Amino acid sequence: MVAPKFRRILLKLSGEALMGDDAYGINTPMLNSIVAEIKGVADLGVEVGVVIGGGNIFRGMAGVATGMDRATADYMGMLATVMNGMALSDAMRQAGLSARVQSALNVDQVVEPYIRGKAIRYLEEGKVVIFAAGTGNPFFTTDTAAALRGAEIGAEIVLKATKVDGIYTTDPKKDAAATRFACISFDEVIHRNLAVMDATAFALCRDQKLPINVFSIFKPGALLRVVMGEDEGTLVHV
């Protein structure tokens, strides 16, 4: 059997990915489908870290739009990611996959605090590590958390799971002639002003020479194909 191209990955999973076709909350079939995709690569010996978002439960900027203080709204969003992390961990347990949730906020009664050395040890033991609560700071997105945790744990690549199967020349929902980039450099992304991650996360990945792959988590087998190095999604490289 062909060996995976990547041995340690950081998967950035949005809270919205857990909703499926629902308006909010967690769609159980979608949750189980994502877990099956992760288990498929973990069973190959790939070490998997996951940064989970919280937009399906509470999006900080939505709170700001109603007049809420930005820092308060962001902390509420971080707590939403802890809830998603717990749900993801439980689904993994039921699927026979060992997982640990580590939070950047101290909520010791429900999940572990984030400790870099312990996270790396869990990965080496074959456990999936779910990083919740973003960076633990307001004003930073979970994209930035993914770039930061990816660099900290020595991931070989950050995989951004979205609803779109890559980066396109224009919006494929509005332009039928839009074409997908198989790969593109960090500099060209900046030159073309393409949206990949927020600016802080993107700059951190570029500075650390940490490649990014943008792919659709809704395509069956897409995560496995990315890990195997096949033409799936869009690879952003130095």
mmCIF file of N, CA and C in Angstrom, residues 92-218:
data_model
loop_
_atom_site.group_PDB
_atom_site.id
_atom_site.type_symbol
_atom_site.label_atom_id
_atom_site.label_comp_id
_atom_site.label_asym_id
_atom_site.label_seq_id
_atom_site.Cartn_x
_atom_site.Cartn_y
_atom_site.Cartn_z
ATOM 1 N N MET A 92 -16.001 10.364 18.230
ATOM 2 C CA MET A 92 -14.813 9.568 17.931
ATOM 3 C C MET A 92 -14.734 8.346 18.840
ATOM 4 N N ARG A 93 -15.049 8.544 20.115
ATOM 5 C CA ARG A 93 -15.042 7.417 21.057
ATOM 6 C C ARG A 93 -15.999 6.322 20.598
ATOM 7 N N GLN A 94 -17.189 6.724 20.164
ATOM 8 C CA GLN A 94 -18.171 5.753 19.712
ATOM 9 C C GLN A 94 -17.729 5.047 18.431
ATOM 10 N N ALA A 95 -16.863 5.715 17.653
ATOM 11 C CA ALA A 95 -16.359 5.115 16.412
ATOM 12 C C ALA A 95 -15.084 4.297 16.648
ATOM 13 N N GLY A 96 -14.657 4.197 17.910
ATOM 14 C CA GLY A 96 -13.469 3.422 18.224
ATOM 15 C C GLY A 96 -12.172 4.169 18.037
ATOM 16 N N LEU A 97 -12.255 5.499 18.034
ATOM 17 C CA LEU A 97 -11.072 6.340 17.837
ATOM 18 C C LEU A 97 -10.762 7.068 19.132
ATOM 19 N N SER A 98 -9.534 6.944 19.614
ATOM 20 C CA SER A 98 -9.133 7.590 20.860
ATOM 21 C C SER A 98 -8.837 9.060 20.611
ATOM 22 N N ALA A 99 -9.435 9.952 21.422
ATOM 23 C CA ALA A 99 -9.257 11.387 21.230
ATOM 24 C C ALA A 99 -9.137 12.097 22.573
ATOM 25 N N ARG A 100 -8.468 13.233 22.548
ATOM 26 C CA ARG A 100 -8.345 14.093 23.730
ATOM 27 C C ARG A 100 -8.686 15.522 23.319
ATOM 28 N N VAL A 101 -9.432 16.215 24.166
ATOM 29 C CA VAL A 101 -9.737 17.625 23.930
ATOM 30 C C VAL A 101 -8.866 18.468 24.842
ATOM 31 N N GLN A 102 -8.174 19.443 24.254
ATOM 32 C CA GLN A 102 -7.380 20.388 25.028
ATOM 33 C C GLN A 102 -7.892 21.797 24.740
ATOM 34 N N SER A 103 -8.121 22.547 25.806
ATOM 35 C CA SER A 103 -8.697 23.879 25.672
ATOM 36 C C SER A 103 -7.694 24.963 26.043
ATOM 37 N N ALA A 104 -7.712 26.052 25.272
ATOM 38 C CA ALA A 104 -6.867 27.201 25.581
ATOM 39 C C ALA A 104 -7.438 28.018 26.741
ATOM 40 N N LEU A 105 -8.704 27.767 27.091
ATOM 41 C CA LEU A 105 -9.311 28.347 28.292
ATOM 42 C C LEU A 105 -9.369 27.279 29.362
ATOM 43 N N ASN A 106 -9.225 27.680 30.610
ATOM 44 C CA ASN A 106 -9.250 26.714 31.704
ATOM 45 C C ASN A 106 -10.682 26.331 32.079
ATOM 46 N N VAL A 107 -11.074 25.141 31.635
ATOM 47 C CA VAL A 107 -12.365 24.562 32.018
ATOM 48 C C VAL A 107 -12.084 23.119 32.422
ATOM 49 N N ASP A 108 -11.266 22.978 33.451
ATOM 50 C CA ASP A 108 -10.676 21.692 33.818
ATOM 51 C C ASP A 108 -11.691 20.609 34.166
ATOM 52 N N GLN A 109 -12.895 20.994 34.543
ATOM 53 C CA GLN A 109 -13.879 19.985 34.912
ATOM 54 C C GLN A 109 -14.415 19.216 33.713
ATOM 55 N N VAL A 110 -14.237 19.758 32.509
ATOM 56 C CA VAL A 110 -14.787 19.080 31.329
ATOM 57 C C VAL A 110 -13.725 18.673 30.307
ATOM 58 N N VAL A 111 -12.666 19.476 30.149
ATOM 59 C CA VAL A 111 -11.595 19.125 29.200
ATOM 60 C C VAL A 111 -10.251 19.533 29.775
ATOM 61 N N GLU A 112 -9.195 19.002 29.192
ATOM 62 C CA GLU A 112 -7.844 19.306 29.652
ATOM 63 C C GLU A 112 -7.410 20.701 29.213
ATOM 64 N N PRO A 113 -6.497 21.317 29.945
ATOM 65 C CA PRO A 113 -5.889 22.554 29.456
ATOM 66 C C PRO A 113 -4.907 22.221 28.330
ATOM 67 N N TYR A 114 -4.672 23.196 27.452
ATOM 68 C CA TYR A 114 -3.708 22.980 26.384
ATOM 69 C C TYR A 114 -2.292 22.982 26.943
ATOM 70 N N ILE A 115 -1.586 21.876 26.731
ATOM 71 C CA ILE A 115 -0.175 21.755 27.090
ATOM 72 C C ILE A 115 0.529 21.151 25.878
ATOM 73 N N ARG A 116 1.437 21.911 25.299
ATOM 74 C CA ARG A 116 2.051 21.508 24.042
ATOM 75 C C ARG A 116 2.714 20.141 24.124
ATOM 76 N N GLY A 117 3.532 19.915 25.155
ATOM 77 C CA GLY A 117 4.242 18.650 25.270
ATOM 78 C C GLY A 117 3.303 17.465 25.384
ATOM 79 N N LYS A 118 2.211 17.648 26.147
ATOM 80 C CA LYS A 118 1.241 16.565 26.304
ATOM 81 C C LYS A 118 0.506 16.307 24.988
ATOM 82 N N ALA A 119 0.192 17.381 24.257
ATOM 83 C CA ALA A 119 -0.480 17.219 22.968
ATOM 84 C C ALA A 119 0.391 16.412 22.004
ATOM 85 N N ILE A 120 1.677 16.726 21.957
ATOM 86 C CA ILE A 120 2.588 16.003 21.065
ATOM 87 C C ILE A 120 2.690 14.534 21.491
ATOM 88 N N ARG A 121 2.731 14.286 22.787
ATOM 89 C CA ARG A 121 2.799 12.899 23.261
ATOM 90 C C ARG A 121 1.540 12.119 22.869
ATOM 91 N N TYR A 122 0.374 12.753 23.004
ATOM 92 C CA TYR A 122 -0.872 12.102 22.584
ATOM 93 C C TYR A 122 -0.832 11.752 21.101
ATOM 94 N N LEU A 123 -0.343 12.688 20.282
ATOM 95 C CA LEU A 123 -0.253 12.430 18.840
ATOM 96 C C LEU A 123 0.659 11.247 18.559
ATOM 97 N N GLU A 124 1.788 11.196 19.243
ATOM 98 C CA GLU A 124 2.728 10.092 19.050
ATOM 99 C C GLU A 124 2.136 8.763 19.494
ATOM 100 N N GLU A 125 1.186 8.808 20.422
ATOM 101 C CA GLU A 125 0.502 7.597 20.894
ATOM 102 C C GLU A 125 -0.641 7.178 19.976
ATOM 103 N N GLY A 126 -0.901 7.983 18.937
ATOM 104 C CA GLY A 126 -1.958 7.644 17.999
ATOM 105 C C GLY A 126 -3.317 8.216 18.341
ATOM 106 N N LYS A 127 -3.364 9.098 19.312
ATOM 107 C CA LYS A 127 -4.632 9.731 19.683
ATOM 108 C C LYS A 127 -4.856 10.984 18.833
ATOM 109 N N VAL A 128 -6.116 11.268 18.532
ATOM 110 C CA VAL A 128 -6.468 12.525 17.880
ATOM 111 C C VAL A 128 -6.556 13.592 18.964
ATOM 112 N N VAL A 129 -5.937 14.739 18.728
ATOM 113 C CA VAL A 129 -5.996 15.832 19.694
ATOM 114 C C VAL A 129 -6.863 16.943 19.123
ATOM 115 N N ILE A 130 -7.910 17.291 19.850
ATOM 116 C CA ILE A 130 -8.840 18.339 19.432
ATOM 117 C C ILE A 130 -8.523 19.596 20.227
ATOM 118 N N PHE A 131 -8.144 20.647 19.528
ATOM 119 C CA PHE A 131 -7.779 21.907 20.175
ATOM 120 C C PHE A 131 -8.986 22.840 20.170
ATOM 121 N N ALA A 132 -9.468 23.177 21.356
ATOM 122 C CA ALA A 132 -10.657 24.015 21.486
ATOM 123 C C ALA A 132 -10.294 25.365 22.086
ATOM 124 N N ALA A 133 -11.244 26.282 22.025
ATOM 125 C CA ALA A 133 -11.126 27.637 22.572
ATOM 126 C C ALA A 133 -10.143 28.512 21.816
ATOM 127 N N GLY A 134 -9.919 28.200 20.557
ATOM 128 C CA GLY A 134 -9.062 29.041 19.727
ATOM 129 C C GLY A 134 -7.676 29.206 20.308
ATOM 130 N N THR A 135 -7.197 30.449 20.322
ATOM 131 C CA THR A 135 -5.897 30.743 20.931
ATOM 132 C C THR A 135 -6.042 31.081 22.405
ATOM 133 N N GLY A 136 -7.302 31.193 22.870
ATOM 134 C CA GLY A 136 -7.542 31.618 24.245
ATOM 135 C C GLY A 136 -7.617 33.119 24.398
ATOM 136 N N ASN A 137 -7.553 33.834 23.284
ATOM 137 C CA ASN A 137 -7.561 35.297 23.301
ATOM 138 C C ASN A 137 -8.648 35.842 22.385
ATOM 139 N N PRO A 138 -9.319 36.923 22.776
ATOM 140 C CA PRO A 138 -10.279 37.553 21.872
ATOM 141 C C PRO A 138 -9.554 38.223 20.711
ATOM 142 N N PHE A 139 -10.298 38.534 19.671
ATOM 143 C CA PHE A 139 -9.794 39.221 18.480
ATOM 144 C C PHE A 139 -8.951 38.326 17.573
ATOM 145 N N PHE A 140 -8.827 37.046 17.904
ATOM 146 C CA PHE A 140 -8.118 36.100 17.038
ATOM 147 C C PHE A 140 -9.076 34.997 16.623
ATOM 148 N N THR A 141 -9.046 34.634 15.352
ATOM 149 C CA THR A 141 -9.965 33.619 14.843
ATOM 150 C C THR A 141 -9.416 32.207 15.064
ATOM 151 N N THR A 142 -10.275 31.218 14.796
ATOM 152 C CA THR A 142 -9.814 29.830 14.874
ATOM 153 C C THR A 142 -8.894 29.495 13.695
ATOM 154 N N ASP A 143 -8.929 30.284 12.621
ATOM 155 C CA ASP A 143 -7.924 30.124 11.564
ATOM 156 C C ASP A 143 -6.530 30.382 12.149
ATOM 157 N N THR A 144 -6.418 31.461 12.929
ATOM 158 C CA THR A 144 -5.134 31.771 13.561
ATOM 159 C C THR A 144 -4.747 30.673 14.538
ATOM 160 N N ALA A 145 -5.724 30.140 15.267
ATOM 161 C CA ALA A 145 -5.452 29.036 16.184
ATOM 162 C C ALA A 145 -4.916 27.824 15.429
ATOM 163 N N ALA A 146 -5.470 27.559 14.249
ATOM 164 C CA ALA A 146 -5.011 26.421 13.449
ATOM 165 C C ALA A 146 -3.563 26.616 13.010
ATOM 166 N N ALA A 147 -3.240 27.817 12.551
ATOM 167 C CA ALA A 147 -1.859 28.102 12.137
ATOM 168 C C ALA A 147 -0.911 27.988 13.330
ATOM 169 N N LEU A 148 -1.332 28.527 14.467
ATOM 170 C CA LEU A 148 -0.494 28.502 15.667
ATOM 171 C C LEU A 148 -0.281 27.085 16.175
ATOM 172 N N ARG A 149 -1.355 26.338 16.346
ATOM 173 C CA ARG A 149 -1.218 24.959 16.845
ATOM 174 C C ARG A 149 -0.473 24.082 15.838
ATOM 175 N N GLY A 150 -0.720 24.305 14.559
ATOM 176 C CA GLY A 150 0.001 23.536 13.546
ATOM 177 C C GLY A 150 1.500 23.730 13.651
ATOM 178 N N ALA A 151 1.914 24.988 13.835
ATOM 179 C CA ALA A 151 3.339 25.282 13.987
ATOM 180 C C ALA A 151 3.884 24.697 15.283
ATOM 181 N N GLU A 152 3.106 24.800 16.357
ATOM 182 C CA GLU A 152 3.570 24.337 17.663
ATOM 183 C C GLU A 152 3.778 22.823 17.721
ATOM 184 N N ILE A 153 2.884 22.074 17.101
ATOM 185 C CA ILE A 153 2.980 20.617 17.200
ATOM 186 C C ILE A 153 3.855 20.022 16.093
ATOM 187 N N GLY A 154 4.376 20.877 15.207
ATOM 188 C CA GLY A 154 5.212 20.370 14.129
ATOM 189 C C GLY A 154 4.439 19.676 13.029
ATOM 190 N N ALA A 155 3.207 20.143 12.759
ATOM 191 C CA ALA A 155 2.416 19.572 11.664
ATOM 192 C C ALA A 155 3.112 19.844 10.338
ATOM 193 N N GLU A 156 2.935 18.939 9.405
ATOM 194 C CA GLU A 156 3.544 19.105 8.081
ATOM 195 C C GLU A 156 2.679 19.955 7.164
ATOM 196 N N ILE A 157 1.389 20.095 7.513
ATOM 197 C CA ILE A 157 0.460 20.840 6.680
ATOM 198 C C ILE A 157 -0.773 21.202 7.501
ATOM 199 N N VAL A 158 -1.383 22.339 7.172
ATOM 200 C CA VAL A 158 -2.671 22.733 7.742
ATOM 201 C C VAL A 158 -3.734 22.470 6.681
ATOM 202 N N LEU A 159 -4.741 21.703 7.037
ATOM 203 C CA LEU A 159 -5.817 21.381 6.104
ATOM 204 C C LEU A 159 -7.065 22.146 6.506
ATOM 205 N N LYS A 160 -7.492 23.077 5.661
ATOM 206 C CA LYS A 160 -8.679 23.860 5.963
ATOM 207 C C LYS A 160 -9.885 23.230 5.281
ATOM 208 N N ALA A 161 -10.756 22.624 6.093
ATOM 209 C CA ALA A 161 -11.946 21.958 5.567
ATOM 210 C C ALA A 161 -13.071 22.974 5.401
ATOM 211 N N THR A 162 -13.572 23.113 4.189
ATOM 212 C CA THR A 162 -14.611 24.094 3.892
ATOM 213 C C THR A 162 -15.745 23.432 3.108
ATOM 214 N N LYS A 163 -16.660 24.263 2.624
ATOM 215 C CA LYS A 163 -17.744 23.770 1.778
ATOM 216 C C LYS A 163 -17.358 23.801 0.302
ATOM 217 N N VAL A 164 -16.249 24.472 -0.009
ATOM 218 C CA VAL A 164 -15.785 24.596 -1.393
ATOM 219 C C VAL A 164 -14.542 23.723 -1.574
ATOM 220 N N ASP A 165 -14.432 23.069 -2.734
ATOM 221 C CA ASP A 165 -13.353 22.090 -2.940
ATOM 222 C C ASP A 165 -12.064 22.732 -3.436
ATOM 223 N N GLY A 166 -11.698 23.882 -2.884
ATOM 224 C CA GLY A 166 -10.441 24.493 -3.244
ATOM 225 C C GLY A 166 -10.556 25.996 -3.413
ATOM 226 N N ILE A 167 -9.488 26.592 -3.935
ATOM 227 C CA ILE A 167 -9.432 28.030 -4.202
ATOM 228 C C ILE A 167 -9.634 28.231 -5.699
ATOM 229 N N TYR A 168 -10.535 29.143 -6.052
ATOM 230 C CA TYR A 168 -10.875 29.366 -7.447
ATOM 231 C C TYR A 168 -10.441 30.757 -7.910
ATOM 232 N N THR A 169 -10.362 30.910 -9.210
ATOM 233 C CA THR A 169 -9.993 32.205 -9.799
ATOM 234 C C THR A 169 -11.025 33.269 -9.444
ATOM 235 N N THR A 170 -12.296 32.876 -9.437
ATOM 236 C CA THR A 170 -13.402 33.741 -9.014
ATOM 237 C C THR A 170 -14.376 32.876 -8.228
ATOM 238 N N ASP A 171 -15.433 33.465 -7.712
ATOM 239 C CA ASP A 171 -16.414 32.734 -6.924
ATOM 240 C C ASP A 171 -17.140 31.728 -7.814
ATOM 241 N N PRO A 172 -16.957 30.418 -7.583
ATOM 242 C CA PRO A 172 -17.588 29.414 -8.459
ATOM 243 C C PRO A 172 -19.112 29.397 -8.364
ATOM 244 N N LYS A 173 -19.659 29.962 -7.287
ATOM 245 C CA LYS A 173 -21.123 30.015 -7.162
ATOM 246 C C LYS A 173 -21.721 31.099 -8.055
ATOM 247 N N LYS A 174 -20.878 32.083 -8.408
ATOM 248 C CA LYS A 174 -21.351 33.194 -9.229
ATOM 249 C C LYS A 174 -20.817 33.154 -10.654
ATOM 250 N N ASP A 175 -19.731 32.438 -10.857
ATOM 251 C CA ASP A 175 -19.078 32.417 -12.165
ATOM 252 C C ASP A 175 -18.839 30.975 -12.605
ATOM 253 N N ALA A 176 -19.597 30.545 -13.614
ATOM 254 C CA ALA A 176 -19.476 29.164 -14.099
ATOM 255 C C ALA A 176 -18.123 28.903 -14.740
ATOM 256 N N ALA A 177 -17.431 29.979 -15.144
ATOM 257 C CA ALA A 177 -16.128 29.829 -15.794
ATOM 258 C C ALA A 177 -14.975 29.783 -14.790
ATOM 259 N N ALA A 178 -15.286 29.876 -13.499
ATOM 260 C CA ALA A 178 -14.242 29.855 -12.473
ATOM 261 C C ALA A 178 -13.492 28.531 -12.521
ATOM 262 N N THR A 179 -12.168 28.606 -12.369
ATOM 263 C CA THR A 179 -11.354 27.392 -12.386
ATOM 264 C C THR A 179 -10.607 27.250 -11.061
ATOM 265 N N ARG A 180 -10.422 26.015 -10.674
ATOM 266 C CA ARG A 180 -9.751 25.721 -9.406
ATOM 267 C C ARG A 180 -8.245 25.676 -9.587
ATOM 268 N N PHE A 181 -7.534 26.268 -8.658
ATOM 269 C CA PHE A 181 -6.079 26.141 -8.625
ATOM 270 C C PHE A 181 -5.729 24.791 -7.985
ATOM 271 N N ALA A 182 -4.906 23.989 -8.656
ATOM 272 C CA ALA A 182 -4.412 22.764 -8.034
ATOM 273 C C ALA A 182 -3.392 23.120 -6.955
ATOM 274 N N CYS A 183 -2.566 24.115 -7.250
ATOM 275 C CA CYS A 183 -1.615 24.633 -6.271
ATOM 276 C C CYS A 183 -1.330 26.097 -6.599
ATOM 277 N N ILE A 184 -0.926 26.825 -5.583
ATOM 278 C CA ILE A 184 -0.669 28.251 -5.745
ATOM 279 C C ILE A 184 0.278 28.681 -4.632
ATOM 280 N N SER A 185 1.116 29.650 -4.914
ATOM 281 C CA SER A 185 2.073 30.097 -3.900
ATOM 282 C C SER A 185 1.434 31.126 -2.971
ATOM 283 N N PHE A 186 2.022 31.279 -1.784
ATOM 284 C CA PHE A 186 1.559 32.291 -0.850
ATOM 285 C C PHE A 186 1.593 33.670 -1.505
ATOM 286 N N ASP A 187 2.676 33.960 -2.237
ATOM 287 C CA ASP A 187 2.824 35.273 -2.850
ATOM 288 C C ASP A 187 1.744 35.538 -3.898
ATOM 289 N N GLU A 188 1.398 34.496 -4.660
ATOM 290 C CA GLU A 188 0.380 34.691 -5.689
ATOM 291 C C GLU A 188 -0.998 34.889 -5.066
ATOM 292 N N VAL A 189 -1.266 34.203 -3.951
ATOM 293 C CA VAL A 189 -2.533 34.409 -3.234
ATOM 294 C C VAL A 189 -2.661 35.870 -2.836
ATOM 295 N N ILE A 190 -1.564 36.431 -2.316
ATOM 296 C CA ILE A 190 -1.568 37.844 -1.917
ATOM 297 C C ILE A 190 -1.742 38.746 -3.135
ATOM 298 N N HIS A 191 -1.023 38.433 -4.206
ATOM 299 C CA HIS A 191 -1.087 39.250 -5.429
ATOM 300 C C HIS A 191 -2.495 39.253 -6.014
ATOM 301 N N ARG A 192 -3.162 38.096 -5.991
ATOM 302 C CA ARG A 192 -4.505 37.983 -6.557
ATOM 303 C C ARG A 192 -5.597 38.390 -5.561
ATOM 304 N N ASN A 193 -5.188 38.667 -4.320
ATOM 305 C CA ASN A 193 -6.137 39.056 -3.277
ATOM 306 C C ASN A 193 -7.216 37.990 -3.078
ATOM 307 N N LEU A 194 -6.781 36.742 -2.981
ATOM 308 C CA LEU A 194 -7.703 35.626 -2.797
ATOM 309 C C LEU A 194 -7.924 35.361 -1.311
ATOM 310 N N ALA A 195 -9.136 34.988 -0.960
ATOM 311 C CA ALA A 195 -9.455 34.708 0.440
ATOM 312 C C ALA A 195 -9.156 33.245 0.755
ATOM 313 N N VAL A 196 -8.186 33.018 1.631
ATOM 314 C CA VAL A 196 -7.833 31.664 2.048
ATOM 315 C C VAL A 196 -8.068 31.508 3.544
ATOM 316 N N MET A 197 -7.376 32.322 4.319
ATOM 317 C CA MET A 197 -7.548 32.394 5.772
ATOM 318 C C MET A 197 -7.495 33.864 6.152
ATOM 319 N N ASP A 198 -7.740 34.160 7.418
ATOM 320 C CA ASP A 198 -7.576 35.544 7.816
ATOM 321 C C ASP A 198 -6.093 35.920 7.730
ATOM 322 N N ALA A 199 -5.824 37.216 7.671
ATOM 323 C CA ALA A 199 -4.468 37.698 7.380
ATOM 324 C C ALA A 199 -3.435 37.226 8.391
ATOM 325 N N THR A 200 -3.811 37.186 9.665
ATOM 326 C CA THR A 200 -2.866 36.770 10.706
ATOM 327 C C THR A 200 -2.474 35.309 10.531
ATOM 328 N N ALA A 201 -3.477 34.449 10.318
ATOM 329 C CA ALA A 201 -3.220 33.017 10.128
ATOM 330 C C ALA A 201 -2.386 32.774 8.883
ATOM 331 N N PHE A 202 -2.734 33.463 7.798
ATOM 332 C CA PHE A 202 -2.028 33.282 6.533
ATOM 333 C C PHE A 202 -0.570 33.700 6.657
ATOM 334 N N ALA A 203 -0.341 34.835 7.307
ATOM 335 C CA ALA A 203 1.033 35.322 7.481
ATOM 336 C C ALA A 203 1.853 34.370 8.337
ATOM 337 N N LEU A 204 1.234 33.801 9.368
ATOM 338 C CA LEU A 204 1.952 32.869 10.243
ATOM 339 C C LEU A 204 2.351 31.612 9.481
ATOM 340 N N CYS A 205 1.438 31.075 8.692
ATOM 341 C CA CYS A 205 1.763 29.887 7.895
ATOM 342 C C CYS A 205 2.876 30.189 6.889
ATOM 343 N N ARG A 206 2.785 31.355 6.259
ATOM 344 C CA ARG A 206 3.821 31.728 5.287
ATOM 345 C C ARG A 206 5.178 31.872 5.973
ATOM 346 N N ASP A 207 5.213 32.542 7.109
ATOM 347 C CA ASP A 207 6.480 32.759 7.811
ATOM 348 C C ASP A 207 7.092 31.447 8.298
ATOM 349 N N GLN A 208 6.241 30.508 8.703
ATOM 350 C CA GLN A 208 6.717 29.223 9.206
ATOM 351 C C GLN A 208 6.904 28.188 8.095
ATOM 352 N N LYS A 209 6.655 28.626 6.844
ATOM 353 C CA LYS A 209 6.753 27.719 5.687
ATOM 354 C C LYS A 209 5.875 26.482 5.884
ATOM 355 N N LEU A 210 4.680 26.736 6.414
ATOM 356 C CA LEU A 210 3.718 25.680 6.696
ATOM 357 C C LEU A 210 2.647 25.691 5.605
ATOM 358 N N PRO A 211 2.652 24.703 4.709
ATOM 359 C CA PRO A 211 1.683 24.713 3.603
ATOM 360 C C PRO A 211 0.250 24.558 4.093
ATOM 361 N N ILE A 212 -0.667 25.026 3.262
ATOM 362 C CA ILE A 212 -2.095 24.947 3.554
ATOM 363 C C ILE A 212 -2.775 24.228 2.400
ATOM 364 N N ASN A 213 -3.725 23.364 2.710
ATOM 365 C CA ASN A 213 -4.565 22.791 1.655
ATOM 366 C C ASN A 213 -6.017 23.106 1.979
ATOM 367 N N VAL A 214 -6.688 23.748 1.036
ATOM 368 C CA VAL A 214 -8.107 24.080 1.188
ATOM 369 C C VAL A 214 -8.910 23.048 0.405
ATOM 370 N N PHE A 215 -9.811 22.340 1.070
ATOM 371 C CA PHE A 215 -10.570 21.276 0.405
ATOM 372 C C PHE A 215 -11.971 21.200 1.000
ATOM 373 N N SER A 216 -12.825 20.418 0.376
ATOM 374 C CA SER A 216 -14.200 20.270 0.854
ATOM 375 C C SER A 216 -14.328 19.040 1.744
ATOM 376 N N ILE A 217 -14.780 19.259 2.976
ATOM 377 C CA ILE A 217 -15.000 18.153 3.904
ATOM 378 C C ILE A 217 -16.262 17.377 3.524
ATOM 379 N N PHE A 218 -17.063 17.942 2.602
ATOM 380 C CA PHE A 218 -18.312 17.297 2.201
ATOM 381 C C PHE A 218 -18.117 16.289 1.073
#
